[in-house]
Amino acid sequence: MYQPAIDLAAVTAIDMHVHIEVDDHGHNSLPDPLVAAVSKYFRTDGPRPAIDAVAQYYRERRMAAVVFTVDARTQLAHPPLSSVDLARAAAEHADVLIPFGSVDPRTGTAALDLAARLIEEEGVRGFKFHPTVQGFDPSHEEYAPLWGLLESAGVPALFHTGQTGIGAGMPGGYGFRLGLSNPILLDPIAAEFPQLQIIMAHPSVPWQDEALSVATHKLNTWIDLSGWSPKYFPATLVRHANTMLKHRVLFGTDFPLLTPDRWLRDVATIDLKPEVLPGILKDNAARLLRLADPATSV
């Protein structure tokens, strides 16, 4: 069972958004046509490292990383990577990796059972959801039991928000619906489950104002800065990260599609205040994930 062994004094950052896209058997998290389209969209044909290589990559950079896959078995008709295997592999690299689970909300009670098992038996520290790729509206009441389970367990839920490159450029966008990732759909969850910590991933273009509105109104919501080079961050996002949201904004990359090396290089070119950067890079995540002094955790 995973137990974190991260020396916070020894790491410089915690990357909150790292995808594991292939397992040790070479199975991809997405169907082959989507893998090719994503590579074209992001202009990268780079490797999709398995979890051991990801651990070594972050260890070399003195960083920790939250790792996950996305279980979209219903929408994609494609077997997902195993979150059980991911958690067990992360346990072997507990000095640098933090596993999040993923379940397909559309599988009903099976999703609840798997989520409970991942928490109780495997020790995952949170869950990742991608409403557009998984094909569900997170605000619908049918999913409330899942949010209640995560709230009771005290683990955060990380949701993709905004535009996605997955399916981009394909006929009909592969059938994916962008509106399912509007962050305003997370507002009723945050209201109904006030102890559930909700992370809105990425600059939420074209709904950045909606994300900032939710985050400023609901203290149990956070924003991670993954998926975009910092030089493309909307000015309103930078302004909020510098001020009222500075304690609830999180460093994230979207590795392997965006690397921490590039993120850190590009963040130096924007108007993010140097005094808020340590919190964004590490301290906020340590508090959220209960890696810091429990007395100061969420």
PDB file of C-alpha atoms in Angstrom:
ATOM      1  CA  MET A   1       0.000   0.000   0.000  1.00  0.00           C
ATOM      2  CA  TYR A   2       1.350   3.402  -0.983  1.00  0.00           C
ATOM      3  CA  GLN A   3       2.674   5.641   1.784  1.00  0.00           C
ATOM      4  CA  PRO A   4       4.404   8.888   0.824  1.00  0.00           C
ATOM      5  CA  ALA A   5       8.093   9.139   1.638  1.00  0.00           C
ATOM      6  CA  ILE A   6       8.809  12.556   0.164  1.00  0.00           C
ATOM      7  CA  ASP A   7      11.395  14.704   1.893  1.00  0.00           C
ATOM      8  CA  LEU A   8       9.870  18.141   1.392  1.00  0.00           C
ATOM      9  CA  ALA A   9      13.134  19.840   2.283  1.00  0.00           C
ATOM     10  CA  ALA A  10      14.883  17.956  -0.502  1.00  0.00           C
ATOM     11  CA  VAL A  11      12.463  18.616  -3.363  1.00  0.00           C
ATOM     12  CA  THR A  12      12.139  21.929  -5.151  1.00  0.00           C
ATOM     13  CA  ALA A  13       8.640  21.426  -6.554  1.00  0.00           C
ATOM     14  CA  ILE A  14       5.601  19.149  -6.699  1.00  0.00           C
ATOM     15  CA  ASP A  15       4.224  18.697 -10.206  1.00  0.00           C
ATOM     16  CA  MET A  16       0.484  18.165  -9.726  1.00  0.00           C
ATOM     17  CA  HIS A  17      -0.246  16.964 -13.272  1.00  0.00           C
ATOM     18  CA  VAL A  18       1.731  14.082 -14.763  1.00  0.00           C
ATOM     19  CA  HIS A  19       0.150  11.549 -17.119  1.00  0.00           C
ATOM     20  CA  ILE A  20       1.128   7.903 -17.246  1.00  0.00           C
ATOM     21  CA  GLU A  21       0.139   7.051 -20.821  1.00  0.00           C
ATOM     22  CA  VAL A  22       1.625   3.596 -21.297  1.00  0.00           C
ATOM     23  CA  ASP A  23       2.091   0.628 -18.965  1.00  0.00           C
ATOM     24  CA  ASP A  24       4.949  -1.843 -18.686  1.00  0.00           C
ATOM     25  CA  HIS A  25       3.273  -4.065 -21.288  1.00  0.00           C
ATOM     26  CA  GLY A  26       3.141  -1.307 -23.905  1.00  0.00           C
ATOM     27  CA  HIS A  27      -0.621  -0.725 -23.579  1.00  0.00           C
ATOM     28  CA  ASN A  28      -1.609   2.884 -24.280  1.00  0.00           C
ATOM     29  CA  SER A  29      -4.166   4.781 -22.217  1.00  0.00           C
ATOM     30  CA  LEU A  30      -5.813   6.015 -25.450  1.00  0.00           C
ATOM     31  CA  PRO A  31      -6.752   4.244 -28.697  1.00  0.00           C
ATOM     32  CA  ASP A  32      -4.049   4.469 -31.368  1.00  0.00           C
ATOM     33  CA  PRO A  33      -5.874   7.051 -33.563  1.00  0.00           C
ATOM     34  CA  LEU A  34      -6.137   9.402 -30.590  1.00  0.00           C
ATOM     35  CA  VAL A  35      -2.475   8.905 -29.673  1.00  0.00           C
ATOM     36  CA  ALA A  36      -1.459   9.930 -33.201  1.00  0.00           C
ATOM     37  CA  ALA A  37      -3.793  12.924 -33.227  1.00  0.00           C
ATOM     38  CA  VAL A  38      -2.572  14.157 -29.846  1.00  0.00           C
ATOM     39  CA  SER A  39       1.052  13.941 -31.005  1.00  0.00           C
ATOM     40  CA  LYS A  40       0.175  15.970 -34.092  1.00  0.00           C
ATOM     41  CA  TYR A  41      -1.751  18.579 -32.097  1.00  0.00           C
ATOM     42  CA  PHE A  42       1.045  19.091 -29.574  1.00  0.00           C
ATOM     43  CA  ARG A  43       3.731  18.776 -32.252  1.00  0.00           C
ATOM     44  CA  THR A  44       5.552  16.094 -30.361  1.00  0.00           C
ATOM     45  CA  ASP A  45       6.565  12.579 -31.258  1.00  0.00           C
ATOM     46  CA  GLY A  46       8.499  12.190 -28.030  1.00  0.00           C
ATOM     47  CA  PRO A  47       8.405   9.046 -25.924  1.00  0.00           C
ATOM     48  CA  ARG A  48       5.529   8.233 -23.600  1.00  0.00           C
ATOM     49  CA  PRO A  49       7.526   6.988 -20.608  1.00  0.00           C
ATOM     50  CA  ALA A  50       6.216   4.313 -18.277  1.00  0.00           C
ATOM     51  CA  ILE A  51       6.100   4.981 -14.561  1.00  0.00           C
ATOM     52  CA  ASP A  52       9.633   3.837 -13.640  1.00  0.00           C
ATOM     53  CA  ALA A  53      11.131   6.228 -16.193  1.00  0.00           C
ATOM     54  CA  VAL A  54       8.866   9.040 -14.975  1.00  0.00           C
ATOM     55  CA  ALA A  55      10.083   8.490 -11.418  1.00  0.00           C
ATOM     56  CA  GLN A  56      13.703   8.686 -12.505  1.00  0.00           C
ATOM     57  CA  TYR A  57      13.043  11.804 -14.572  1.00  0.00           C
ATOM     58  CA  TYR A  58      11.585  13.651 -11.576  1.00  0.00           C
ATOM     59  CA  ARG A  59      14.177  12.276  -9.162  1.00  0.00           C
ATOM     60  CA  GLU A  60      16.913  13.751 -11.356  1.00  0.00           C
ATOM     61  CA  ARG A  61      15.194  17.142 -11.070  1.00  0.00           C
ATOM     62  CA  ARG A  62      14.669  16.922  -7.322  1.00  0.00           C
ATOM     63  CA  MET A  63      10.919  17.148  -7.834  1.00  0.00           C
ATOM     64  CA  ALA A  64       7.924  15.105  -6.757  1.00  0.00           C
ATOM     65  CA  ALA A  65       5.061  14.315  -9.126  1.00  0.00           C
ATOM     66  CA  VAL A  66       1.387  13.411  -8.909  1.00  0.00           C
ATOM     67  CA  VAL A  67       0.867  10.615 -11.436  1.00  0.00           C
ATOM     68  CA  PHE A  68      -2.368   9.272 -12.889  1.00  0.00           C
ATOM     69  CA  THR A  69      -4.173   7.854 -15.889  1.00  0.00           C
ATOM     70  CA  VAL A  70      -7.747   8.438 -17.104  1.00  0.00           C
ATOM     71  CA  ASP A  71     -10.286   5.590 -17.034  1.00  0.00           C
ATOM     72  CA  ALA A  72     -12.620   6.302 -19.965  1.00  0.00           C
ATOM     73  CA  ARG A  73     -13.561   2.725 -20.786  1.00  0.00           C
ATOM     74  CA  THR A  74     -17.198   3.556 -21.567  1.00  0.00           C
ATOM     75  CA  GLN A  75     -16.625   6.543 -23.846  1.00  0.00           C
ATOM     76  CA  LEU A  76     -13.560   5.156 -25.626  1.00  0.00           C
ATOM     77  CA  ALA A  77     -14.473   1.446 -25.687  1.00  0.00           C
ATOM     78  CA  HIS A  78     -10.809   0.969 -24.796  1.00  0.00           C
ATOM     79  CA  PRO A  79      -9.343  -0.784 -21.725  1.00  0.00           C
ATOM     80  CA  PRO A  80      -7.779   1.772 -19.364  1.00  0.00           C
ATOM     81  CA  LEU A  81      -4.437   1.499 -17.689  1.00  0.00           C
ATOM     82  CA  SER A  82      -4.785  -0.063 -14.250  1.00  0.00           C
ATOM     83  CA  SER A  83      -4.889   2.436 -11.393  1.00  0.00           C
ATOM     84  CA  VAL A  84      -4.103  -0.473  -9.057  1.00  0.00           C
ATOM     85  CA  ASP A  85      -0.887  -1.206 -10.938  1.00  0.00           C
ATOM     86  CA  LEU A  86      -0.085   2.507 -11.063  1.00  0.00           C
ATOM     87  CA  ALA A  87      -0.476   2.868  -7.290  1.00  0.00           C
ATOM     88  CA  ARG A  88       1.683  -0.170  -6.617  1.00  0.00           C
ATOM     89  CA  ALA A  89       4.399   1.090  -8.944  1.00  0.00           C
ATOM     90  CA  ALA A  90       4.263   4.507  -7.286  1.00  0.00           C
ATOM     91  CA  ALA A  91       4.761   2.784  -3.924  1.00  0.00           C
ATOM     92  CA  GLU A  92       8.135   1.611  -5.222  1.00  0.00           C
ATOM     93  CA  HIS A  93       9.052   5.246  -5.906  1.00  0.00           C
ATOM     94  CA  ALA A  94       7.385   6.842  -2.896  1.00  0.00           C
ATOM     95  CA  ASP A  95      10.270   9.321  -2.548  1.00  0.00           C
ATOM     96  CA  VAL A  96       9.113  11.144  -5.693  1.00  0.00           C
ATOM     97  CA  LEU A  97       5.696   9.872  -6.840  1.00  0.00           C
ATOM     98  CA  ILE A  98       2.181  10.463  -5.498  1.00  0.00           C
ATOM     99  CA  PRO A  99      -0.509   8.262  -7.104  1.00  0.00           C
ATOM    100  CA  PHE A 100      -3.977   9.475  -8.000  1.00  0.00           C
ATOM    101  CA  GLY A 101      -6.564   6.916  -9.036  1.00  0.00           C
ATOM    102  CA  SER A 102      -9.058   7.143 -11.858  1.00  0.00           C
ATOM    103  CA  VAL A 103     -12.481   5.538 -12.197  1.00  0.00           C
ATOM    104  CA  ASP A 104     -15.086   5.806 -14.932  1.00  0.00           C
ATOM    105  CA  PRO A 105     -18.074   7.553 -13.318  1.00  0.00           C
ATOM    106  CA  ARG A 106     -20.365   6.085 -15.968  1.00  0.00           C
ATOM    107  CA  THR A 107     -19.856   2.585 -14.544  1.00  0.00           C
ATOM    108  CA  GLY A 108     -22.036   3.415 -11.524  1.00  0.00           C
ATOM    109  CA  THR A 109     -21.570   1.221  -8.462  1.00  0.00           C
ATOM    110  CA  ALA A 110     -18.488  -0.350 -10.038  1.00  0.00           C
ATOM    111  CA  ALA A 111     -16.828   3.074  -9.959  1.00  0.00           C
ATOM    112  CA  LEU A 112     -17.686   3.456  -6.275  1.00  0.00           C
ATOM    113  CA  ASP A 113     -16.331   0.005  -5.460  1.00  0.00           C
ATOM    114  CA  LEU A 114     -13.094   0.606  -7.363  1.00  0.00           C
ATOM    115  CA  ALA A 115     -12.612   4.051  -5.837  1.00  0.00           C
ATOM    116  CA  ALA A 116     -13.047   2.635  -2.332  1.00  0.00           C
ATOM    117  CA  ARG A 117     -10.573  -0.151  -3.065  1.00  0.00           C
ATOM    118  CA  LEU A 118      -8.012   2.278  -4.475  1.00  0.00           C
ATOM    119  CA  ILE A 119      -8.256   4.401  -1.339  1.00  0.00           C
ATOM    120  CA  GLU A 120      -8.441   1.689   1.299  1.00  0.00           C
ATOM    121  CA  GLU A 121      -6.180  -0.988  -0.172  1.00  0.00           C
ATOM    122  CA  GLU A 122      -3.793   0.885  -2.470  1.00  0.00           C
ATOM    123  CA  GLY A 123      -3.412   4.240  -0.696  1.00  0.00           C
ATOM    124  CA  VAL A 124      -4.097   6.599  -3.602  1.00  0.00           C
ATOM    125  CA  ARG A 125      -4.022  10.241  -2.552  1.00  0.00           C
ATOM    126  CA  GLY A 126      -6.620  11.655  -4.948  1.00  0.00           C
ATOM    127  CA  PHE A 127      -8.532  11.042  -8.189  1.00  0.00           C
ATOM    128  CA  LYS A 128      -8.307  12.353 -11.740  1.00  0.00           C
ATOM    129  CA  PHE A 129     -11.347  13.007 -13.968  1.00  0.00           C
ATOM    130  CA  HIS A 130     -11.619  14.239 -17.560  1.00  0.00           C
ATOM    131  CA  PRO A 131     -15.305  14.989 -18.206  1.00  0.00           C
ATOM    132  CA  THR A 132     -14.829  15.558 -21.937  1.00  0.00           C
ATOM    133  CA  VAL A 133     -12.881  12.355 -22.601  1.00  0.00           C
ATOM    134  CA  GLN A 134     -14.968  10.334 -20.122  1.00  0.00           C
ATOM    135  CA  GLY A 135     -18.182  11.758 -21.569  1.00  0.00           C
ATOM    136  CA  PHE A 136     -20.032  12.825 -18.429  1.00  0.00           C
ATOM    137  CA  ASP A 137     -21.440  15.956 -16.826  1.00  0.00           C
ATOM    138  CA  PRO A 138     -19.924  16.125 -13.332  1.00  0.00           C
ATOM    139  CA  SER A 139     -22.773  18.318 -12.051  1.00  0.00           C
ATOM    140  CA  HIS A 140     -25.425  15.624 -12.571  1.00  0.00           C
ATOM    141  CA  GLU A 141     -26.845  14.197  -9.360  1.00  0.00           C
ATOM    142  CA  GLU A 142     -26.222  10.617 -10.486  1.00  0.00           C
ATOM    143  CA  TYR A 143     -22.519  11.148  -9.718  1.00  0.00           C
ATOM    144  CA  ALA A 144     -23.090  12.643  -6.251  1.00  0.00           C
ATOM    145  CA  PRO A 145     -22.381   9.336  -4.429  1.00  0.00           C
ATOM    146  CA  LEU A 146     -18.890   9.316  -5.944  1.00  0.00           C
ATOM    147  CA  TRP A 147     -18.159  12.866  -4.802  1.00  0.00           C
ATOM    148  CA  GLY A 148     -19.511  11.998  -1.366  1.00  0.00           C
ATOM    149  CA  LEU A 149     -17.200   9.000  -1.131  1.00  0.00           C
ATOM    150  CA  LEU A 150     -14.150  11.096  -2.006  1.00  0.00           C
ATOM    151  CA  GLU A 151     -15.190  13.786   0.464  1.00  0.00           C
ATOM    152  CA  SER A 152     -15.584  11.224   3.268  1.00  0.00           C
ATOM    153  CA  ALA A 153     -12.184   9.730   2.459  1.00  0.00           C
ATOM    154  CA  GLY A 154     -10.516  13.147   2.498  1.00  0.00           C
ATOM    155  CA  VAL A 155      -8.922  12.823  -0.949  1.00  0.00           C
ATOM    156  CA  PRO A 156      -9.045  15.577  -3.607  1.00  0.00           C
ATOM    157  CA  ALA A 157     -10.606  15.356  -7.053  1.00  0.00           C
ATOM    158  CA  LEU A 158      -8.661  16.743 -10.005  1.00  0.00           C
ATOM    159  CA  PHE A 159     -10.795  17.688 -13.025  1.00  0.00           C
ATOM    160  CA  HIS A 160      -9.657  18.608 -16.499  1.00  0.00           C
ATOM    161  CA  THR A 161     -11.162  21.974 -17.437  1.00  0.00           C
ATOM    162  CA  GLY A 162     -11.283  23.979 -20.643  1.00  0.00           C
ATOM    163  CA  GLN A 163     -10.127  23.139 -24.155  1.00  0.00           C
ATOM    164  CA  THR A 164      -8.481  19.769 -24.766  1.00  0.00           C
ATOM    165  CA  GLY A 165      -6.026  18.662 -27.418  1.00  0.00           C
ATOM    166  CA  ILE A 166      -7.392  15.131 -27.249  1.00  0.00           C
ATOM    167  CA  GLY A 167      -9.494  14.620 -30.347  1.00  0.00           C
ATOM    168  CA  ALA A 168      -8.531  18.011 -31.807  1.00  0.00           C
ATOM    169  CA  GLY A 169      -8.347  17.988 -35.601  1.00  0.00           C
ATOM    170  CA  MET A 170     -10.286  14.732 -35.928  1.00  0.00           C
ATOM    171  CA  PRO A 171     -13.733  14.474 -37.544  1.00  0.00           C
ATOM    172  CA  GLY A 172     -16.220  15.717 -34.973  1.00  0.00           C
ATOM    173  CA  GLY A 173     -13.398  15.979 -32.442  1.00  0.00           C
ATOM    174  CA  TYR A 174     -13.778  12.194 -31.993  1.00  0.00           C
ATOM    175  CA  GLY A 175     -17.233  12.896 -30.589  1.00  0.00           C
ATOM    176  CA  PHE A 176     -15.892  14.708 -27.523  1.00  0.00           C
ATOM    177  CA  ARG A 177     -17.915  17.583 -26.067  1.00  0.00           C
ATOM    178  CA  LEU A 178     -15.868  20.493 -24.803  1.00  0.00           C
ATOM    179  CA  GLY A 179     -18.720  21.939 -22.734  1.00  0.00           C
ATOM    180  CA  LEU A 180     -18.511  19.053 -20.276  1.00  0.00           C
ATOM    181  CA  SER A 181     -15.221  20.589 -19.087  1.00  0.00           C
ATOM    182  CA  ASN A 182     -16.607  24.038 -18.329  1.00  0.00           C
ATOM    183  CA  PRO A 183     -15.451  24.689 -14.743  1.00  0.00           C
ATOM    184  CA  ILE A 184     -18.838  26.156 -13.817  1.00  0.00           C
ATOM    185  CA  LEU A 185     -20.094  22.548 -13.767  1.00  0.00           C
ATOM    186  CA  LEU A 186     -17.854  21.991 -10.729  1.00  0.00           C
ATOM    187  CA  ASP A 187     -19.485  24.800  -8.752  1.00  0.00           C
ATOM    188  CA  PRO A 188     -22.498  22.718  -7.587  1.00  0.00           C
ATOM    189  CA  ILE A 189     -20.147  19.931  -6.492  1.00  0.00           C
ATOM    190  CA  ALA A 190     -18.081  22.376  -4.452  1.00  0.00           C
ATOM    191  CA  ALA A 191     -21.287  23.734  -2.905  1.00  0.00           C
ATOM    192  CA  GLU A 192     -22.814  20.356  -2.059  1.00  0.00           C
ATOM    193  CA  PHE A 193     -19.565  18.796  -0.826  1.00  0.00           C
ATOM    194  CA  PRO A 194     -17.765  21.636   0.979  1.00  0.00           C
ATOM    195  CA  GLN A 195     -15.022  19.403   2.414  1.00  0.00           C
ATOM    196  CA  LEU A 196     -14.145  17.899  -0.982  1.00  0.00           C
ATOM    197  CA  GLN A 197     -11.045  19.615  -2.336  1.00  0.00           C
ATOM    198  CA  ILE A 198     -11.539  20.205  -6.067  1.00  0.00           C
ATOM    199  CA  ILE A 199      -8.644  21.004  -8.395  1.00  0.00           C
ATOM    200  CA  MET A 200      -9.491  22.685 -11.689  1.00  0.00           C
ATOM    201  CA  ALA A 201      -6.708  21.679 -14.040  1.00  0.00           C
ATOM    202  CA  HIS A 202      -5.215  24.012 -16.645  1.00  0.00           C
ATOM    203  CA  PRO A 203      -5.965  27.551 -17.684  1.00  0.00           C
ATOM    204  CA  SER A 204      -9.652  26.949 -18.415  1.00  0.00           C
ATOM    205  CA  VAL A 205      -9.756  28.574 -21.842  1.00  0.00           C
ATOM    206  CA  PRO A 206     -12.295  29.675 -23.025  1.00  0.00           C
ATOM    207  CA  TRP A 207     -13.842  29.681 -19.537  1.00  0.00           C
ATOM    208  CA  GLN A 208     -11.057  31.274 -17.502  1.00  0.00           C
ATOM    209  CA  ASP A 209     -13.393  33.777 -15.866  1.00  0.00           C
ATOM    210  CA  GLU A 210     -15.731  30.966 -14.797  1.00  0.00           C
ATOM    211  CA  ALA A 211     -12.839  29.099 -13.160  1.00  0.00           C
ATOM    212  CA  LEU A 212     -11.659  32.213 -11.317  1.00  0.00           C
ATOM    213  CA  SER A 213     -15.200  32.946 -10.189  1.00  0.00           C
ATOM    214  CA  VAL A 214     -15.598  29.439  -8.750  1.00  0.00           C
ATOM    215  CA  ALA A 215     -12.176  29.554  -7.107  1.00  0.00           C
ATOM    216  CA  THR A 216     -12.737  32.934  -5.452  1.00  0.00           C
ATOM    217  CA  HIS A 217     -16.194  31.915  -4.195  1.00  0.00           C
ATOM    218  CA  LYS A 218     -15.507  28.343  -3.064  1.00  0.00           C
ATOM    219  CA  LEU A 219     -12.585  27.906  -0.670  1.00  0.00           C
ATOM    220  CA  ASN A 220     -12.460  24.179  -1.394  1.00  0.00           C
ATOM    221  CA  THR A 221     -11.373  24.755  -4.993  1.00  0.00           C
ATOM    222  CA  TRP A 222      -7.894  25.055  -6.458  1.00  0.00           C
ATOM    223  CA  ILE A 223      -6.316  25.731  -9.874  1.00  0.00           C
ATOM    224  CA  ASP A 224      -3.348  23.895 -11.350  1.00  0.00           C
ATOM    225  CA  LEU A 225      -1.257  25.641 -13.995  1.00  0.00           C
ATOM    226  CA  SER A 226      -0.685  22.677 -16.298  1.00  0.00           C
ATOM    227  CA  GLY A 227      -1.099  22.125 -20.006  1.00  0.00           C
ATOM    228  CA  TRP A 228       0.047  25.552 -21.190  1.00  0.00           C
ATOM    229  CA  SER A 229       3.407  27.236 -21.252  1.00  0.00           C
ATOM    230  CA  PRO A 230       3.257  30.040 -18.656  1.00  0.00           C
ATOM    231  CA  LYS A 231       3.911  32.612 -21.378  1.00  0.00           C
ATOM    232  CA  TYR A 232       0.400  31.901 -22.674  1.00  0.00           C
ATOM    233  CA  PHE A 233      -1.381  32.231 -19.317  1.00  0.00           C
ATOM    234  CA  PRO A 234      -4.317  34.665 -19.427  1.00  0.00           C
ATOM    235  CA  ALA A 235      -3.497  37.928 -17.651  1.00  0.00           C
ATOM    236  CA  THR A 236      -6.468  37.504 -15.305  1.00  0.00           C
ATOM    237  CA  LEU A 237      -5.121  34.125 -14.170  1.00  0.00           C
ATOM    238  CA  VAL A 238      -1.692  35.606 -13.394  1.00  0.00           C
ATOM    239  CA  ARG A 239      -3.291  38.496 -11.509  1.00  0.00           C
ATOM    240  CA  HIS A 240      -5.347  36.137  -9.310  1.00  0.00           C
ATOM    241  CA  ALA A 241      -2.344  33.841  -8.752  1.00  0.00           C
ATOM    242  CA  ASN A 242      -0.393  36.859  -7.517  1.00  0.00           C
ATOM    243  CA  THR A 243      -3.103  37.955  -5.103  1.00  0.00           C
ATOM    244  CA  MET A 244      -6.286  36.397  -3.745  1.00  0.00           C
ATOM    245  CA  LEU A 245      -5.648  32.855  -5.003  1.00  0.00           C
ATOM    246  CA  LYS A 246      -1.928  32.633  -4.275  1.00  0.00           C
ATOM    247  CA  HIS A 247      -2.491  29.947  -1.606  1.00  0.00           C
ATOM    248  CA  ARG A 248      -4.664  27.786  -3.894  1.00  0.00           C
ATOM    249  CA  VAL A 249      -2.735  27.794  -7.159  1.00  0.00           C
ATOM    250  CA  LEU A 250      -0.576  24.779  -7.983  1.00  0.00           C
ATOM    251  CA  PHE A 251       2.360  24.000 -10.252  1.00  0.00           C
ATOM    252  CA  GLY A 252       1.564  21.416 -12.922  1.00  0.00           C
ATOM    253  CA  THR A 253       2.943  20.583 -16.346  1.00  0.00           C
ATOM    254  CA  ASP A 254       0.935  17.927 -18.254  1.00  0.00           C
ATOM    255  CA  PHE A 255       4.113  15.871 -18.656  1.00  0.00           C
ATOM    256  CA  PRO A 256       5.149  14.337 -21.021  1.00  0.00           C
ATOM    257  CA  LEU A 257       3.475  16.824 -23.391  1.00  0.00           C
ATOM    258  CA  LEU A 258       4.887  19.787 -21.454  1.00  0.00           C
ATOM    259  CA  THR A 259       8.053  19.368 -19.416  1.00  0.00           C
ATOM    260  CA  PRO A 260       8.909  20.962 -16.071  1.00  0.00           C
ATOM    261  CA  ASP A 261      12.114  22.279 -17.635  1.00  0.00           C
ATOM    262  CA  ARG A 262      10.160  24.315 -20.158  1.00  0.00           C
ATOM    263  CA  TRP A 263       7.535  25.406 -17.609  1.00  0.00           C
ATOM    264  CA  LEU A 264      10.190  26.765 -15.254  1.00  0.00           C
ATOM    265  CA  ARG A 265      12.048  28.480 -18.082  1.00  0.00           C
ATOM    266  CA  ASP A 266       8.929  30.175 -19.386  1.00  0.00           C
ATOM    267  CA  VAL A 267       7.510  31.199 -16.010  1.00  0.00           C
ATOM    268  CA  ALA A 268      10.486  33.517 -15.620  1.00  0.00           C
ATOM    269  CA  THR A 269       9.151  35.568 -18.556  1.00  0.00           C
ATOM    270  CA  ILE A 270       5.785  36.484 -17.006  1.00  0.00           C
ATOM    271  CA  ASP A 271       4.692  38.776 -14.196  1.00  0.00           C
ATOM    272  CA  LEU A 272       4.288  36.122 -11.525  1.00  0.00           C
ATOM    273  CA  LYS A 273       5.657  37.591  -8.308  1.00  0.00           C
ATOM    274  CA  PRO A 274       8.821  35.875  -7.030  1.00  0.00           C
ATOM    275  CA  GLU A 275       7.405  35.775  -3.504  1.00  0.00           C
ATOM    276  CA  VAL A 276       4.370  33.694  -4.552  1.00  0.00           C
ATOM    277  CA  LEU A 277       6.344  31.181  -6.605  1.00  0.00           C
ATOM    278  CA  PRO A 278       7.508  28.941  -3.696  1.00  0.00           C
ATOM    279  CA  GLY A 279       3.898  28.429  -2.650  1.00  0.00           C
ATOM    280  CA  ILE A 280       2.813  27.612  -6.196  1.00  0.00           C
ATOM    281  CA  LEU A 281       5.737  25.295  -6.850  1.00  0.00           C
ATOM    282  CA  LYS A 282       5.580  23.275  -3.632  1.00  0.00           C
ATOM    283  CA  ASP A 283       4.018  24.606  -0.446  1.00  0.00           C
ATOM    284  CA  ASN A 284       0.394  24.756  -1.602  1.00  0.00           C
ATOM    285  CA  ALA A 285       0.507  21.196  -2.947  1.00  0.00           C
ATOM    286  CA  ALA A 286       2.178  19.908   0.199  1.00  0.00           C
ATOM    287  CA  ARG A 287      -0.658  21.376   2.249  1.00  0.00           C
ATOM    288  CA  LEU A 288      -3.376  20.063  -0.061  1.00  0.00           C
ATOM    289  CA  LEU A 289      -1.907  16.558  -0.202  1.00  0.00           C
ATOM    290  CA  ARG A 290      -1.248  16.473   3.545  1.00  0.00           C
ATOM    291  CA  LEU A 291       2.470  16.029   3.054  1.00  0.00           C
ATOM    292  CA  ALA A 292       3.301  18.948   5.334  1.00  0.00           C
ATOM    293  CA  ASP A 293       2.718  19.296   9.069  1.00  0.00           C
ATOM    294  CA  PRO A 294      -0.808  17.921   9.617  1.00  0.00           C
ATOM    295  CA  ALA A 295      -1.605  20.980  11.706  1.00  0.00           C
ATOM    296  CA  THR A 296      -1.217  23.137   8.601  1.00  0.00           C
ATOM    297  CA  SER A 297      -2.913  20.784   6.123  1.00  0.00           C
ATOM    298  CA  VAL A 298      -6.305  21.359   4.529  1.00  0.00           C
TER     299      VAL A 298
END
